[in-house]
Amino acid sequence: MAQSTPKNYRKHIMYSVYLRNHTPEGTFQALRRDLLRIRNLGTDILWLMPIHPIGQKARKGTLGSPYAISDYRQVNPEYGTMEDFKALVKDIHSLGMKCIIDVVYNHTSPDSWLAANHPEWFYHKSDGSFGNHVGDWSDIVDLDYTQAALWDYQIETLKMWATIVDGFRCDVAPLLPIEFWKRARVEVAKVCPDCFWLSESIEPGFIEYLHSQNLIAHSDAEIYEAFDVAYDYDIWGSFRGYLDGKQPLSAYAEAVNRQEAIYPDNYVKLRYLENHDNDRAAQIIPDRRQRRNWTAFLYFQRGMTLLYGGQEMGAAHRPGLFDRDTVQWNTGEDDTDFLTHLAKLKKEHVPTEGSYHVQALPEDVLLASYDCDGKKLVGIFCVGGTVARTDLPDGCYRDLIAGGNVNICSGVADTGGTPVWFFL
């Protein structure tokens, strides 16, 4: 585990922005106008998906994927200039937020600056041509981290950006040598001592496949040696398995509890209902009452909360990566007040220490609890059914979310099907 990772990250809110599609203009300048609203959601860290120029060769769609980068040391001119970017970061900082950018170090576009100037740093197929290890990533070519000079270049690039931003979200980080990330963390700390490191860890099935091909694929336990926060993909399959009717809710609860046992004491997971690679929460959980329960559980969970731009408005359409596809802001829903209140409750009441446990109650209800310093914080979330049958002691408790009372009588909590948080 990154020993310096503070447990206080468990109280943080991260907000993800895809610049091309966040505003009609899709620019750094346009995003500046939305920063105060984003901050008021309780956001601590603003994550910008890749801001670099996109390759022309083998583009997907009309504008290409932001993950097919042509130059790691420049900004995409479609978004603005480097000075525009620095002005954006300055505004982010002035509002008390940190800014992190996407680092896509497994691959580049086929026509990248590195491919033209250092072809020896790339993976080559048997015929000598550039290639990649994952076939459906047709718009990129893989880098070869057996090349020591590549390590130097990439780390110098990170140090350059670390003089501007506060950290990095590292794309498919488990596909790179963990020793590279460990060295990068040490080197970057020389210019940014409190640099924040988020790993897009990968699903167990993908790890197994890559191992079967004799390729690098690090587990989350390994990733935590270099990173502060890791994705929740280790249990994402159980979450989707429940929503898709393929697994019981108890399987998901058991998966969450397992994390408490297998990771270090100061582990921090990035908790989300959606991200740019997966369907929107409003699509996979169309019932708004159930979605509000899942959302309240998201904030209650031990870990850092992620919102993807548009989630606060219940946007059901996931913007495409390869074309102009502006976020659906006018949905008729607005959960801003709800999310802002949950963020406040998370920061004030959810402990960073003590034990954490999740239980699946009968009729598809989740009960989660923290025990810390003699206090017990409980959350009940009707993610499926509406009747919460529990063995909690009968009594009248103050609901932190709605401000009313929660009565438990004869083992039934009168939540009315809405999420509740309360202290026993």
XYZ file of C-alpha atoms in Angstrom:
424
model
C 0.000 0.000 0.000
C 1.105 3.560 -0.552
C 1.873 4.108 3.119
C 1.355 7.853 2.906
C -2.232 7.549 1.646
C -4.432 9.447 4.117
C -7.660 7.802 5.216
C -9.309 11.190 4.864
C -9.538 10.507 1.121
C -12.502 8.330 2.121
C -14.474 11.528 2.712
C -13.675 13.066 -0.668
C -15.939 13.591 -3.672
C -14.499 13.361 -7.184
C -16.225 14.763 -10.260
C -15.300 13.510 -13.741
C -15.460 15.737 -16.817
C -15.135 14.772 -20.475
C -14.263 18.184 -21.896
C -15.448 17.556 -25.445
C -18.977 16.754 -24.322
C -19.418 18.542 -20.999
C -20.472 21.817 -22.636
C -21.730 22.735 -26.114
C -18.404 24.472 -26.779
C -16.272 21.630 -25.405
C -13.430 23.908 -24.295
C -11.363 24.780 -21.241
C -12.920 28.230 -21.188
C -16.453 26.871 -21.239
C -15.752 24.541 -18.334
C -14.544 27.476 -16.247
C -18.117 28.780 -16.216
C -19.351 25.552 -14.614
C -16.773 25.237 -11.858
C -18.743 26.898 -9.070
C -21.708 24.591 -9.652
C -19.395 21.582 -9.620
C -17.695 22.768 -6.417
C -21.064 23.280 -4.728
C -21.825 19.570 -5.184
C -19.176 19.003 -2.515
C -16.443 18.240 -5.031
C -12.904 17.967 -3.705
C -11.170 16.658 -6.828
C -12.002 17.468 -10.446
C -10.812 14.761 -12.844
C -10.360 15.794 -16.457
C -10.428 12.952 -18.940
C -7.517 13.151 -21.414
C -6.724 16.704 -22.458
C -4.006 15.856 -25.001
C -4.058 15.957 -28.825
C -5.693 12.954 -30.512
C -4.073 11.009 -33.337
C -5.390 11.178 -36.894
C -4.466 7.665 -37.992
C -7.004 4.856 -37.366
C -9.382 7.239 -35.622
C -12.621 5.902 -34.265
C -15.623 8.090 -35.097
C -15.171 11.576 -36.491
C -13.123 13.127 -33.688
C -11.320 10.110 -32.267
C -10.921 8.706 -28.791
C -9.271 10.925 -26.184
C -7.407 7.766 -25.146
C -5.579 7.646 -28.514
C -3.078 10.350 -27.632
C -0.600 11.778 -30.099
C 1.515 13.931 -27.777
C 1.688 13.577 -24.003
C 3.221 17.029 -23.525
C 0.634 19.145 -25.358
C -3.046 19.985 -24.968
C -5.729 19.257 -27.547
C -6.136 22.460 -29.608
C -9.867 21.693 -29.861
C -10.043 22.449 -26.132
C -7.878 25.580 -26.209
C -4.289 26.541 -25.528
C -1.915 25.595 -22.745
C -2.533 29.039 -21.249
C -6.277 28.352 -21.333
C -5.654 25.105 -19.479
C -3.511 26.770 -16.842
C -6.211 29.403 -16.329
C -8.754 26.619 -15.817
C -6.553 24.924 -13.227
C -6.021 28.244 -11.466
C -9.796 28.681 -11.203
C -10.195 25.119 -9.913
C -7.635 25.832 -7.208
C -9.225 29.161 -6.304
C -12.442 27.287 -5.488
C -10.616 24.940 -3.140
C -10.632 21.925 -5.450
C -7.763 19.821 -6.762
C -7.350 19.042 -10.448
C -6.154 15.703 -11.798
C -5.654 14.698 -15.412
C -5.818 11.372 -17.200
C -2.530 9.557 -17.836
C -2.748 7.066 -20.707
C 0.617 5.340 -20.626
C -0.135 1.876 -21.972
C -0.418 3.083 -25.562
C -0.455 6.015 -27.988
C -2.076 6.721 -31.328
C -0.241 5.049 -34.261
C 0.898 8.477 -35.482
C 2.047 9.835 -32.132
C 5.158 11.926 -31.582
C 6.699 8.990 -29.744
C 5.908 6.543 -32.563
C 7.621 8.850 -35.051
C 10.631 9.705 -32.892
C 11.118 6.587 -30.775
C 9.685 3.556 -32.591
C 12.044 1.369 -30.528
C 9.881 2.120 -27.461
C 6.872 0.271 -28.890
C 5.626 -3.301 -29.040
C 6.141 -4.790 -32.474
C 4.391 -7.754 -34.038
C 6.304 -10.629 -35.616
C 6.356 -8.815 -38.957
C 7.981 -5.785 -37.352
C 4.920 -3.520 -37.508
C 3.404 -1.690 -34.554
C 0.665 -3.562 -32.717
C -1.261 -3.928 -29.507
C -2.082 -6.795 -27.206
C -5.848 -6.206 -27.079
C -7.376 -6.586 -30.508
C -10.406 -4.316 -30.215
C -8.245 -1.288 -29.382
C -7.690 -0.706 -33.080
C -6.853 3.002 -32.816
C -3.777 2.625 -30.607
C -0.389 0.909 -30.481
C 1.202 -0.408 -27.297
C 4.325 0.919 -25.637
C 7.068 -1.463 -24.505
C 8.097 -0.951 -20.886
C 11.158 -3.153 -21.172
C 12.773 -0.004 -22.615
C 14.482 1.889 -19.783
C 14.626 5.158 -21.742
C 10.831 5.091 -22.069
C 10.542 5.102 -18.271
C 12.696 8.238 -18.097
C 10.627 10.049 -20.730
C 7.280 9.162 -19.190
C 8.331 10.135 -15.683
C 9.749 13.451 -16.895
C 6.391 14.075 -18.567
C 4.569 13.379 -15.308
C 6.883 15.768 -13.480
C 6.134 18.444 -16.070
C 2.386 18.158 -15.533
C 2.791 17.861 -11.756
C 3.996 21.470 -11.697
C 0.498 22.414 -12.919
C -1.983 19.818 -11.625
C -2.413 17.940 -8.363
C -2.404 14.339 -9.502
C -3.244 11.695 -12.040
C -5.881 9.148 -12.965
C -3.871 6.404 -14.632
C -5.614 4.529 -17.425
C -5.359 0.702 -17.267
C -2.535 1.133 -14.769
C -2.314 -2.632 -14.026
C -0.977 -3.258 -17.545
C 2.265 -1.415 -16.758
C 5.034 -2.705 -14.470
C 4.269 -1.846 -10.860
C 7.919 -0.879 -10.429
C 7.393 1.865 -13.000
C 4.528 3.331 -10.993
C 6.467 3.069 -7.733
C 9.413 4.912 -9.232
C 7.106 7.499 -10.810
C 5.475 8.184 -7.439
C 8.854 8.810 -5.811
C 10.125 11.010 -8.645
C 6.950 13.086 -8.984
C 6.905 13.715 -5.230
C 10.046 15.801 -5.719
C 8.000 18.440 -7.564
C 4.544 17.722 -6.084
C 4.886 16.171 -2.612
C 1.143 15.598 -2.152
C 0.486 14.264 -5.653
C -2.698 12.198 -5.818
C -2.629 8.848 -7.628
C -5.773 7.065 -8.882
C -5.531 3.725 -10.665
C -8.082 2.488 -13.133
C -7.723 -1.063 -11.898
C -9.315 -3.778 -14.028
C -11.886 -6.563 -13.730
C -10.814 -9.999 -12.443
C -11.773 -11.635 -15.739
C -9.520 -9.264 -17.678
C -6.657 -9.972 -15.273
C -7.120 -13.708 -15.786
C -7.177 -13.303 -19.562
C -4.001 -11.218 -19.624
C -2.245 -13.702 -17.357
C -3.251 -16.477 -19.749
C -1.470 -14.532 -22.499
C 1.643 -14.075 -20.315
C 1.040 -10.331 -20.117
C 1.339 -7.948 -17.178
C -1.873 -7.538 -15.221
C -1.582 -6.429 -11.614
C -4.168 -7.146 -8.967
C -5.544 -4.342 -6.808
C -3.384 -5.580 -3.935
C -0.303 -4.896 -6.073
C -1.668 -1.603 -7.389
C -2.039 -0.283 -3.857
C 1.751 -0.419 -3.503
C 1.957 2.715 -5.662
C -1.531 4.244 -5.781
C -3.727 6.048 -3.272
C -7.066 5.010 -4.736
C -8.161 2.150 -6.992
C -11.287 1.553 -9.030
C -14.044 -0.688 -7.715
C -13.903 -3.097 -10.643
C -12.947 -5.988 -8.382
C -16.610 -6.111 -7.241
C -18.316 -4.383 -10.169
C -19.368 -7.752 -11.593
C -21.366 -8.524 -8.441
C -23.058 -5.112 -8.569
C -24.085 -5.531 -12.205
C -24.867 -9.176 -11.558
C -27.496 -8.127 -9.036
C -28.961 -5.399 -11.253
C -29.146 -7.819 -14.179
C -30.879 -10.468 -12.076
C -27.967 -12.895 -12.285
C -26.760 -12.749 -8.678
C -28.459 -12.193 -5.311
C -27.920 -8.966 -3.422
C -26.090 -10.986 -0.767
C -23.301 -11.758 -3.275
C -22.661 -8.052 -3.708
C -22.716 -7.415 0.057
C -20.228 -10.242 0.575
C -17.972 -8.764 -2.108
C -17.940 -5.371 -0.370
C -17.138 -6.985 2.978
C -14.331 -8.998 1.407
C -12.519 -5.776 0.560
C -12.272 -4.990 4.256
C -10.289 -8.189 4.785
C -8.011 -8.380 1.750
C -6.751 -4.793 1.465
C -4.528 -2.722 3.790
C -6.034 -0.757 6.659
C -5.826 2.550 4.780
C -7.170 1.284 1.451
C -9.393 3.703 -0.465
C -11.748 2.519 -3.180
C -13.309 4.782 -5.805
C -17.052 4.155 -5.459
C -19.348 4.882 -8.404
C -22.645 3.949 -10.014
C -21.412 5.016 -13.430
C -18.318 6.215 -15.268
C -17.439 7.018 -18.855
C -16.807 3.335 -19.686
C -20.118 2.048 -18.324
C -23.810 2.737 -18.767
C -25.370 5.626 -16.898
C -26.957 4.937 -13.512
C -30.255 6.297 -14.851
C -30.162 3.646 -17.567
C -29.246 0.635 -15.468
C -31.411 1.748 -12.505
C -34.375 3.420 -14.230
C -36.569 3.475 -11.099
C -35.720 6.805 -9.480
C -36.593 5.677 -5.944
C -34.222 2.733 -6.231
C -31.572 4.942 -7.816
C -31.770 7.410 -4.923
C -31.261 4.499 -2.520
C -28.227 3.314 -4.470
C -26.944 6.894 -4.546
C -27.289 7.315 -0.784
C -25.456 4.005 -0.357
C -22.742 5.262 -2.736
C -22.030 8.191 -0.422
C -22.292 6.010 2.687
C -19.767 3.510 1.374
C -16.214 3.391 2.697
C -14.264 5.088 -0.051
C -14.120 8.114 -2.330
C -17.320 8.976 -4.190
C -17.216 9.525 -7.970
C -19.776 11.491 -9.956
C -19.642 11.530 -13.749
C -20.744 14.821 -15.320
C -24.504 14.693 -15.920
C -25.210 12.107 -13.242
C -26.608 14.830 -10.999
C -29.318 15.463 -13.589
C -30.235 11.815 -14.037
C -28.824 11.737 -17.572
C -29.553 8.304 -19.047
C -27.527 8.698 -22.237
C -23.801 7.975 -21.962
C -21.898 10.380 -24.240
C -19.935 8.645 -26.958
C -16.146 8.819 -26.781
C -15.478 9.344 -30.464
C -17.786 12.179 -31.559
C -19.381 15.385 -30.313
C -22.168 14.160 -28.022
C -22.951 16.808 -25.423
C -24.129 15.723 -21.983
C -27.902 15.569 -21.624
C -28.432 18.331 -19.051
C -32.165 18.997 -19.561
C -33.614 15.731 -18.308
C -36.433 17.014 -16.113
C -34.567 15.659 -13.089
C -32.243 17.535 -10.774
C -30.680 15.760 -7.795
C -28.258 18.587 -7.028
C -29.704 19.319 -3.587
C -29.824 15.616 -2.703
C -26.204 15.029 -3.725
C -24.999 18.199 -2.028
C -26.680 17.109 1.205
C -25.212 13.601 0.960
C -21.744 15.064 0.398
C -22.144 17.187 3.536
C -23.295 14.177 5.547
C -20.403 12.065 4.264
C -17.834 14.659 5.263
C -19.421 15.278 8.682
C -20.538 11.849 9.812
C -19.029 8.924 7.893
C -15.969 7.796 9.870
C -12.623 7.044 8.281
C -11.666 4.630 11.061
C -13.314 1.649 12.724
C -15.128 -1.289 11.205
C -17.444 -1.261 8.190
C -19.932 -3.976 7.315
C -22.675 -4.459 4.713
C -25.563 -6.889 5.022
C -28.259 -7.896 2.542
C -31.604 -7.977 4.337
C -34.611 -9.916 3.082
C -36.566 -8.385 0.189
C -33.512 -6.764 -1.435
C -32.591 -4.157 1.151
C -29.022 -3.231 2.120
C -28.007 -2.418 5.674
C -24.548 -0.892 6.137
C -22.923 0.173 9.372
C -19.805 1.690 10.886
C -18.593 1.056 14.416
C -16.080 3.663 15.543
C -15.182 5.074 18.956
C -18.255 3.607 20.590
C -20.637 5.052 17.993
C -22.615 3.078 15.422
C -23.694 4.772 12.194
C -26.307 2.814 10.247
C -27.690 3.175 6.745
C -30.697 1.330 5.315
C -31.104 1.324 1.553
C -34.142 -0.119 -0.212
C -32.341 -0.831 -3.470
C -34.934 -3.425 -4.496
C -37.803 -3.921 -2.067
C -39.425 -1.404 0.249
C -39.708 -3.278 3.578
C -36.640 -3.224 5.829
C -36.683 -6.165 8.227
C -33.745 -5.981 10.592
C -32.475 -7.202 13.943
C -31.546 -3.672 15.025
C -32.986 -2.694 18.428
C -36.466 -1.217 18.411
C -36.544 2.517 18.951
C -36.923 5.957 17.411
C -33.874 7.318 15.598
C -33.137 10.623 13.904
C -32.714 10.298 10.126
C -29.743 12.361 8.965
C -30.939 12.496 5.355
C -34.531 13.709 5.603
C -34.373 15.072 9.142
C -37.356 13.097 10.399
C -37.524 10.007 12.577
C -36.957 6.363 11.775
C -38.999 4.030 13.941
C -37.996 0.408 14.317
C -40.756 -1.727 15.740
C -40.770 -5.525 15.979
C -37.763 -5.655 13.666
C -39.234 -3.509 10.878
C -37.821 -0.054 10.076
C -40.401 2.397 8.727
C -38.230 3.910 6.009
C -41.056 4.221 3.513
C -38.696 2.830 0.895
C -36.406 5.860 1.099
C -32.745 5.754 2.172
C -31.990 6.599 5.810
C -28.838 7.203 7.839
C -28.949 7.307 11.628
C -26.885 6.759 14.753
C -27.914 3.995 17.125
